[in-house]
Coordinates of C-alpha atoms and ligand atoms in Angstrom, one line a residue:
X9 CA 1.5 -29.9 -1.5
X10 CA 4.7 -29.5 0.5
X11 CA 4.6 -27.4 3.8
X12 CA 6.5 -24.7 2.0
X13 CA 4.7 -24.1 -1.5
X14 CA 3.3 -21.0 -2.2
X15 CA -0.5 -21.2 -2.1
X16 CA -2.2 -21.6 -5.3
X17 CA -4.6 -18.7 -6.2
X18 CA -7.7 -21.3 -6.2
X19 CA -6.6 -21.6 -2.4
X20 CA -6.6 -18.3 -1.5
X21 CA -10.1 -17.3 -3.4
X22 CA -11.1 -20.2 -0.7
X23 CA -9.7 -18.6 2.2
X24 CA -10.9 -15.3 1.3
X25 CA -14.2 -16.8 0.5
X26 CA -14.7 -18.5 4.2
X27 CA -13.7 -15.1 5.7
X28 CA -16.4 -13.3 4.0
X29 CA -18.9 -15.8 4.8
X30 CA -17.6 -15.9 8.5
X31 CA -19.0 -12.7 8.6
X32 CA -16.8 -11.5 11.7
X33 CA -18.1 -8.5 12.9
X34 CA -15.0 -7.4 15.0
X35 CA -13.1 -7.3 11.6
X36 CA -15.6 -5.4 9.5
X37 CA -16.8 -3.3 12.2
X38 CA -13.7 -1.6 14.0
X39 CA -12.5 1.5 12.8
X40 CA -9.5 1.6 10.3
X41 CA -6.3 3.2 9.5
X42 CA -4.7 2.6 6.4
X43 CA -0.9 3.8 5.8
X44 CA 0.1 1.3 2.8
X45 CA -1.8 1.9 -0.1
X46 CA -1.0 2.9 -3.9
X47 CA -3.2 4.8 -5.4
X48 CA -2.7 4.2 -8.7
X49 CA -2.0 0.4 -7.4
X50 CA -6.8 0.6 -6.5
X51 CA -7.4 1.3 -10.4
X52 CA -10.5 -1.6 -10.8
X53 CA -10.9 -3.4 -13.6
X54 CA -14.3 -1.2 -14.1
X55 CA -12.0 2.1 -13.8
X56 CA -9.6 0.6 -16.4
X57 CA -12.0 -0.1 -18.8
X58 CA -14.2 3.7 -18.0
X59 CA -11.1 5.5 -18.3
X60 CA -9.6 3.8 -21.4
X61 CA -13.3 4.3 -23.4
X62 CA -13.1 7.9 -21.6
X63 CA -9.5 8.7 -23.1
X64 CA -10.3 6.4 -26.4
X65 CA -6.6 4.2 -25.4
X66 CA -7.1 0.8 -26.6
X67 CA -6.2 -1.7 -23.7
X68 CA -3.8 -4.6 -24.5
X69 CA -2.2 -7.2 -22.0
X70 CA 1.4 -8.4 -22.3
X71 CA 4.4 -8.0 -24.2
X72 CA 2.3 -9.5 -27.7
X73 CA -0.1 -6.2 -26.9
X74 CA -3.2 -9.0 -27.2
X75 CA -6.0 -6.9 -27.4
X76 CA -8.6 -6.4 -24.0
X77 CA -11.9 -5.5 -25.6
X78 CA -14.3 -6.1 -23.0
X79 CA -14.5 -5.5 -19.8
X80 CA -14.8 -9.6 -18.7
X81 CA -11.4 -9.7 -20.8
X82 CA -9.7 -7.0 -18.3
X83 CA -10.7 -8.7 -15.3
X84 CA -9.4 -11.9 -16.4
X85 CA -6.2 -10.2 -16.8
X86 CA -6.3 -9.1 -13.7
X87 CA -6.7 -12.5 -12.3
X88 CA -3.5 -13.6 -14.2
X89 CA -1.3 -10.9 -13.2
X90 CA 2.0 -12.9 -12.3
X91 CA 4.4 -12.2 -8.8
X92 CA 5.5 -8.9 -7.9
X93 CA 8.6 -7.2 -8.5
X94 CA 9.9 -7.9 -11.6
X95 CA 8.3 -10.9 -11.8
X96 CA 8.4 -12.5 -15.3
X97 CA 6.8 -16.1 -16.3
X98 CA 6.4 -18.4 -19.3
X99 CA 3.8 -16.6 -20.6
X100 CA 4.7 -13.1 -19.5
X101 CA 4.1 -12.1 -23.5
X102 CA 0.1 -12.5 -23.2
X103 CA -0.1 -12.0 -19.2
X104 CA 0.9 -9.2 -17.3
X105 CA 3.6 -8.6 -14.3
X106 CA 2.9 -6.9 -11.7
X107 CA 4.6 -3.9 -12.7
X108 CA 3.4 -3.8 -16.3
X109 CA -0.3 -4.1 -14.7
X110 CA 0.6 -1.1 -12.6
X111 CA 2.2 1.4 -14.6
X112 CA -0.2 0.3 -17.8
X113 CA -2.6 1.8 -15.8
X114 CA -1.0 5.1 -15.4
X115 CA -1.2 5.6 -19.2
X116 CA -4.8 5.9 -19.1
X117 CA -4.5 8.7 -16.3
X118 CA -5.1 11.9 -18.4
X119 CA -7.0 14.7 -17.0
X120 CA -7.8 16.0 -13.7
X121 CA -11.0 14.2 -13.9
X122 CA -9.4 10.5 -14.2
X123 CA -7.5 11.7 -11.0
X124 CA -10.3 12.8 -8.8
X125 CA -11.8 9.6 -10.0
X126 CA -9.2 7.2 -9.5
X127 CA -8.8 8.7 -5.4
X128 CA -12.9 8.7 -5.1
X129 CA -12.8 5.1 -5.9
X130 CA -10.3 4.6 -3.2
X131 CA -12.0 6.3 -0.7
X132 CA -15.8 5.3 -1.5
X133 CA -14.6 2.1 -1.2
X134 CA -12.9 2.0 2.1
X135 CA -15.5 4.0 3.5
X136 CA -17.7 1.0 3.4
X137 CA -14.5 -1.0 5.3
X138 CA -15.3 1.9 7.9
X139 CA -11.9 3.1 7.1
X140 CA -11.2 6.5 9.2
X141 CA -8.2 7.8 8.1
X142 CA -5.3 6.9 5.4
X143 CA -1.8 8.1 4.3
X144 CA -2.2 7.0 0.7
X145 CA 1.1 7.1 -1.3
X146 CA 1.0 8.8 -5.3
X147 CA 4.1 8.4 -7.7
X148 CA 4.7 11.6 -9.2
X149 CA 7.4 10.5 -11.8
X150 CA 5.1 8.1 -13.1
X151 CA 3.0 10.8 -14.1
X152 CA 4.9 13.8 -15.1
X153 CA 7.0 11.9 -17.3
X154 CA 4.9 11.4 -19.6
X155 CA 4.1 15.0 -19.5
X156 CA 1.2 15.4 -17.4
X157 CA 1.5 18.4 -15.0
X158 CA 1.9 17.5 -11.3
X159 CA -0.9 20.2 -10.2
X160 CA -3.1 18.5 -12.2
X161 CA -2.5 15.0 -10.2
X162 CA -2.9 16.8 -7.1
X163 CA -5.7 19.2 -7.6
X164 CA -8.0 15.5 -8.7
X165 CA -6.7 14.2 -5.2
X166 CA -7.5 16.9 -3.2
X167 CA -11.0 17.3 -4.8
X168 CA -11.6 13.7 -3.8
X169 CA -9.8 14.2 -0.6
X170 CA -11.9 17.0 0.7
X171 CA -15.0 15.1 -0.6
X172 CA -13.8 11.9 1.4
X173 CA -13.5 14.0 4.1
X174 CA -16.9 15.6 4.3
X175 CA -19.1 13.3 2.5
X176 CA -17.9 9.4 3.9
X177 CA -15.6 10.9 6.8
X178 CA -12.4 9.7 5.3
X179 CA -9.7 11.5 6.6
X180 CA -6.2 11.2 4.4
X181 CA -2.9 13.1 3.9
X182 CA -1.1 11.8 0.8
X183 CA 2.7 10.3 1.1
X184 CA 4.9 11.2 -2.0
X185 CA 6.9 8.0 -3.6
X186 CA 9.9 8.2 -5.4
X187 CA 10.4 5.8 -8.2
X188 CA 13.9 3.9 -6.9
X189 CA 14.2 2.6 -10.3
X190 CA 15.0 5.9 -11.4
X191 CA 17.7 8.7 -11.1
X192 CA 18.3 10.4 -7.8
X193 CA 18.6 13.4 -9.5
X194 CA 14.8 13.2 -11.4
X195 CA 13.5 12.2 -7.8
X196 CA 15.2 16.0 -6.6
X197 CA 13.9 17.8 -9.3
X198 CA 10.2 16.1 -8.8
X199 CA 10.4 16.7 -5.2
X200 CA 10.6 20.9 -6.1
X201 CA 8.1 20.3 -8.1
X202 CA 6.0 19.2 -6.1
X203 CA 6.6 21.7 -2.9
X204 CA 3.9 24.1 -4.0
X205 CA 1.8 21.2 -2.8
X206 CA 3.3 21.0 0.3
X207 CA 0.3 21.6 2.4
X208 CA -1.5 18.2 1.7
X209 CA 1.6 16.0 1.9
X210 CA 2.7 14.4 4.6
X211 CA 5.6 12.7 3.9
X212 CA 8.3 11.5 1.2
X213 CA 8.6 7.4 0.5
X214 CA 10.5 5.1 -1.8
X215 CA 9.2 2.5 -4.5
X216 CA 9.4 0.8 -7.3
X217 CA 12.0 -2.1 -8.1
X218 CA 14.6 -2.1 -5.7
X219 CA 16.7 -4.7 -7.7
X220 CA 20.2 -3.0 -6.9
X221 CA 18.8 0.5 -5.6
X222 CA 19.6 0.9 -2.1
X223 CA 17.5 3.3 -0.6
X224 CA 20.9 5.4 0.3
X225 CA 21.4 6.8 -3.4
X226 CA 18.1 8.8 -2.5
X227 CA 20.1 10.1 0.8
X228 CA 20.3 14.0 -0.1
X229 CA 16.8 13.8 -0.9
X230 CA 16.0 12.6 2.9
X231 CA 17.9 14.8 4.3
X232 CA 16.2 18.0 2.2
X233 CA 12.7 16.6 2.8
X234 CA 13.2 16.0 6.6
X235 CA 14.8 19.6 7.0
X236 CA 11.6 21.0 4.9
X237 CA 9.6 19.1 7.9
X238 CA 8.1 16.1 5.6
X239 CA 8.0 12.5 7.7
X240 CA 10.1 9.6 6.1
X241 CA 9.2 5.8 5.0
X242 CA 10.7 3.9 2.5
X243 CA 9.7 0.4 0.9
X244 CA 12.1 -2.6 2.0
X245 CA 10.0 -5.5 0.1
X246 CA 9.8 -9.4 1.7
X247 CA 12.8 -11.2 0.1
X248 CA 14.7 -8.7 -2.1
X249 CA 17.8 -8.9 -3.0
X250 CA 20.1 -7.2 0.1
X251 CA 16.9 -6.5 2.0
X252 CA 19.3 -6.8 5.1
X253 CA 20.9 -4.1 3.7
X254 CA 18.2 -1.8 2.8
X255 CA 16.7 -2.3 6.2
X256 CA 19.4 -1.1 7.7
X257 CA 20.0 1.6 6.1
X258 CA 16.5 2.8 5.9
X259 CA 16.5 2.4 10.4
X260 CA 19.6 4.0 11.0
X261 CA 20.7 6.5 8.8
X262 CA 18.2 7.9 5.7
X263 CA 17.9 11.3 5.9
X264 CA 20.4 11.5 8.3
X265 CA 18.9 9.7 11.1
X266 CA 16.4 6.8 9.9
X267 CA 13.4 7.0 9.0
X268 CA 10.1 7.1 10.9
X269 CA 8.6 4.0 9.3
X270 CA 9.4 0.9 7.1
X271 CA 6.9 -0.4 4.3
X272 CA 7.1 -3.9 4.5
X273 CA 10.4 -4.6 6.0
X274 CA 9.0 -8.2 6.9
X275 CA 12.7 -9.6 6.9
X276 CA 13.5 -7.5 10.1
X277 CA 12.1 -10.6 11.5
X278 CA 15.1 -12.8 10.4
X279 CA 17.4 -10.8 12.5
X280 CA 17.5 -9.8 16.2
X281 CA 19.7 -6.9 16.1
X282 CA 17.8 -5.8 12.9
X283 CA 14.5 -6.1 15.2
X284 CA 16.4 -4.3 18.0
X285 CA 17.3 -1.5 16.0
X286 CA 13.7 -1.0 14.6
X287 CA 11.8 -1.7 17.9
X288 CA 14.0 0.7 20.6
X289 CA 13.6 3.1 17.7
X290 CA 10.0 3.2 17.2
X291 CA 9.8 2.5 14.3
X292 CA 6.6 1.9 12.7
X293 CA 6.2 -1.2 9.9
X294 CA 3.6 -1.4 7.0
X295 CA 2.5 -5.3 6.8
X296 CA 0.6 -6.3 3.2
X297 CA 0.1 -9.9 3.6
X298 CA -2.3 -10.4 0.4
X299 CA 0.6 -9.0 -1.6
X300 CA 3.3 -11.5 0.0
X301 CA 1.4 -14.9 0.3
X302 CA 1.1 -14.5 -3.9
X303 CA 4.8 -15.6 -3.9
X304 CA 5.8 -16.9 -0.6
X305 CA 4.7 -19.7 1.7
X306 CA 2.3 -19.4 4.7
X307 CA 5.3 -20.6 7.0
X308 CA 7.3 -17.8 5.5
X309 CA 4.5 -15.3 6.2
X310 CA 2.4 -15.5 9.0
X311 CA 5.1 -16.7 11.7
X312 CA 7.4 -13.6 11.2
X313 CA 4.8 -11.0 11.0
X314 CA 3.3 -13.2 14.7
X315 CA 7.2 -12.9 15.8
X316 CA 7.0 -9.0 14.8
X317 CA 3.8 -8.5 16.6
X318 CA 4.7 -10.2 19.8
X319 CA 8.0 -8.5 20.1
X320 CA 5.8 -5.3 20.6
X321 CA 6.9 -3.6 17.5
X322 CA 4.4 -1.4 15.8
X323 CA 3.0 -3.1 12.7
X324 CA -0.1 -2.3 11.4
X325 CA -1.8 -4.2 8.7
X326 CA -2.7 -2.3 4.8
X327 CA -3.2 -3.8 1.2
X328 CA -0.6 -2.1 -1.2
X329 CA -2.0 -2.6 -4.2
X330 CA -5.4 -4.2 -3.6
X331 CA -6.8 -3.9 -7.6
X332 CA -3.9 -5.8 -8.6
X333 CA -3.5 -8.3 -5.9
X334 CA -6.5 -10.3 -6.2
X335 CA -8.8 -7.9 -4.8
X336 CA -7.6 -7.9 -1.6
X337 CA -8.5 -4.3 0.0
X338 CA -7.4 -3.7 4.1
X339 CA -10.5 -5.6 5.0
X340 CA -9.4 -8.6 3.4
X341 CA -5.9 -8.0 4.8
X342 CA -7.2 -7.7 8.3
X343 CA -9.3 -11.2 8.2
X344 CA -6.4 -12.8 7.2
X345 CA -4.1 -12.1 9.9
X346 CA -6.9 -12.4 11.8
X347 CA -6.9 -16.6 10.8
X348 CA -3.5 -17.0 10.3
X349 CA -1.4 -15.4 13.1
X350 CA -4.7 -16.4 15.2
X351 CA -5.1 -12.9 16.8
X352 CA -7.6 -12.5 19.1
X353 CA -10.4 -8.8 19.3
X354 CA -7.8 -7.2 22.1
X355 CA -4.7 -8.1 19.2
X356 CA -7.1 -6.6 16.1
X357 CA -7.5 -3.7 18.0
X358 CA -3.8 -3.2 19.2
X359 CA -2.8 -3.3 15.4
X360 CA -5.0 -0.3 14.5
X361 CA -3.6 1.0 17.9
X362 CA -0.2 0.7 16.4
X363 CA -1.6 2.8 12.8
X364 CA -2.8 5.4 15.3
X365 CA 0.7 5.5 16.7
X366 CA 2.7 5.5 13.8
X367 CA 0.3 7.6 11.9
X368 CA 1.4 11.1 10.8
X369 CA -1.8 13.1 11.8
X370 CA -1.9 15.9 14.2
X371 CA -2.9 14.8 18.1
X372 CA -6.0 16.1 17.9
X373 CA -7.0 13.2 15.5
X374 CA -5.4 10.9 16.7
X375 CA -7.3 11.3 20.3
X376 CA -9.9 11.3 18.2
X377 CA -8.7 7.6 16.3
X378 CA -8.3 6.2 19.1
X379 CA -11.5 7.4 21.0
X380 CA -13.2 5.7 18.2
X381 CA -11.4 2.8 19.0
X382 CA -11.8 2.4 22.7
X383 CA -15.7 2.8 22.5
X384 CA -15.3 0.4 19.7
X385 CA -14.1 -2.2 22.0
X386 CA -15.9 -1.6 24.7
X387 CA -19.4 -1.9 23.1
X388 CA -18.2 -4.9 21.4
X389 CA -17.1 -6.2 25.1
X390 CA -20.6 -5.4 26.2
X391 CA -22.6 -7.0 24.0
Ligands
HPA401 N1 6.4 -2.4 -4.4 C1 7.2 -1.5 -4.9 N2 6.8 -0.5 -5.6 C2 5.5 -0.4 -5.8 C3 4.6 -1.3 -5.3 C4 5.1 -2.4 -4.6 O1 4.3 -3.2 -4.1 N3 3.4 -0.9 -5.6 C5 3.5 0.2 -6.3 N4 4.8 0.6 -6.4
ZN402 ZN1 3.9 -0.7 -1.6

């Protein structure tokens, strides 16, 4: 294999494997803070197959609609899901991409049951990752047009919110994404929708496939949510087309003044003024490496997200879309920076220190976050 190949997936079962195994406690153990996460993007293979007997929807995979009858057959599908964005392959007509794995899975979203179901999941399973607190993102339009009611979404979430909350202590406010691939227009009239629920979300973001959507089409909408007081992110994704672009409009001028935060962004790192702009502005960056070494090389990776890192900009570590990308929840994310960039306990805990900082909670939990933190480290320094 050539320095610059992508890994294959065999590879990275290994790598993820010997993490496991290495059973390293200071990745495990410390206290978490998840801001990059799609909700719908944690739908398991055993979700998939509950909701779809649940809903009666017969599962297929690919454009040849091969039927899934079992649940062994969905998660081999899963394990063949190809790239990300757009991705397409040879045998795209009996596998999935990315994006057909992802929004297939809305379609078996029904009632507000399969909603407080699909965010329990989420946060029963990060509890055990001793995950504190997470800004999870939802896609609205990818729900309410196919004519389920956006109350109904949101009144499943919060069940499972306030249950996370007082049964694992999971803390969460949701992040609202805009499909990019859609019109600005339908991403205004979802947004008043949507303002009823105002009180359990924090912010506004951007997603989808950003194959010719610069984030600056969505400009009036940044402007209105930052005047009605939401906080502002946007996905920039590794190696898109204009990425340059988008990053720079995202940092300096959506809604007005830049936003707060960049979701991936990881091409900042090719440019210093581009890593000038985002550090003196404070900008926060959402790093998925499980989702970018599927398509890209380790030497692409791990070196820009060290360079990022060391230039004392605030990256902090999350897993996208972990059911769709090999499994690979924040834990898994976290163990392997932890290998690759070679970051030492005092780094591990400076990137959660960065999710507290670039978190949207209030200051009182954020005291709280990082209280948790520094007695994390210092009974891990004492023992
Ligand atoms: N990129 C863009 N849009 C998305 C993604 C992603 O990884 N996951 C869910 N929507
Ligand atoms: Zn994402």
């Amino acid at each position: 294999m050539s320095a610059e190949a992508v890994s294959t997936r065999e590879q990275r079962q290994e790598w993820k494997e010997r993490h496991i195994r290495s059973n390293d406690k200071f990745v495990t153990d410390i206290p978490k803070i998840e801001l990059h996460v799609h909700i719908e993007g944690t739908m398991t293979p055993e979700l998939r197959w509950k909701l779809a007997q649940r809903n009666k929807i017969p599962l297929t995979v690919g454009s040849e609609r091969v039927p899934l009858s079992t649940l062994a057959e969905i998660r081999e599908a899963y394990q063949n899901i190809r790239g990300r964005i757009g991705a397409t392959s040879a045998d795209g007509k009996r596998n999935m991409t990315f994006f057909e794995a992802y929004y297939g899975g809305f379609d078996l979203l029904q009632t507000e049951e399969d909603y407080f179901d699909l965010a329990m999941g989420y946060f029963e399973r990060v509890a055990e990752m001793n995950v504190r607190y997470c800004e999870p993102f939802f896609d609205p339009q990818g729900h309410t047009r196919r004519g389920i009611p956006i109350g109904m979404v949101l009144e499943g979430f919060k069940r499972a919110q306030i249950a996370a909350e007082h049964r694992l202590n999971v803390r969460s406010q949701w992040i609202m994404c805009m499909l990019r691939d859609m019109s600005p227009e339908s991403a205004m009239d979802q947004y008043e929708a949507a303002l009823p629920y105002k009180d359990m979300i924090v912010g506004l973001g951007l997603d989808s496939d950003e194959y010719e959507r610069p984030p600056s089409l969505f400009d009036d909408l940044f402007k209105r949510a930052r005047e009605d007081g939401f906080r502002l992110t946007s996905h920039c994704d590794f190696n898109q087309k204009d990425t340059h672009d988008h990053i720079r409009q995202v940092a300096e001028r959506l809604g007005g003044t830049g936003a707060e935060r960049i979701d991936h962004g990881m091409n900042v790192a090719d440019q210093e003024d581009l890593m000038e702009v985002v550090k003196s502005k404070d900008m926060g960056m959402t790093i998925c490496p499980c989702a970018y070494i599927r398509h890209a090389s380790e030497e692409a990776v791990f070196p820009r997200i060290r360079k990022l890192f060391d230039t004392g900009i605030k990256i902090a570590i999350a897993s996208d879309d972990p059911a769709y990308m090999e499994d690979n929840w924040v834990l898994h994310n976290l163990h392997m920076v932890r290998e690759k960039c070679s970051f030492k306990n005092k780094d591990m805990v400076q990137l959660q220190r960065n999710a507290v900082s670039i978190c949207w909670a209030g200051d009182e939990l954020k005291k709280e976050l990082l209280d948790d933190l520094n007695e994390f480290e210092m009974s891990f320094s004492s023992q």
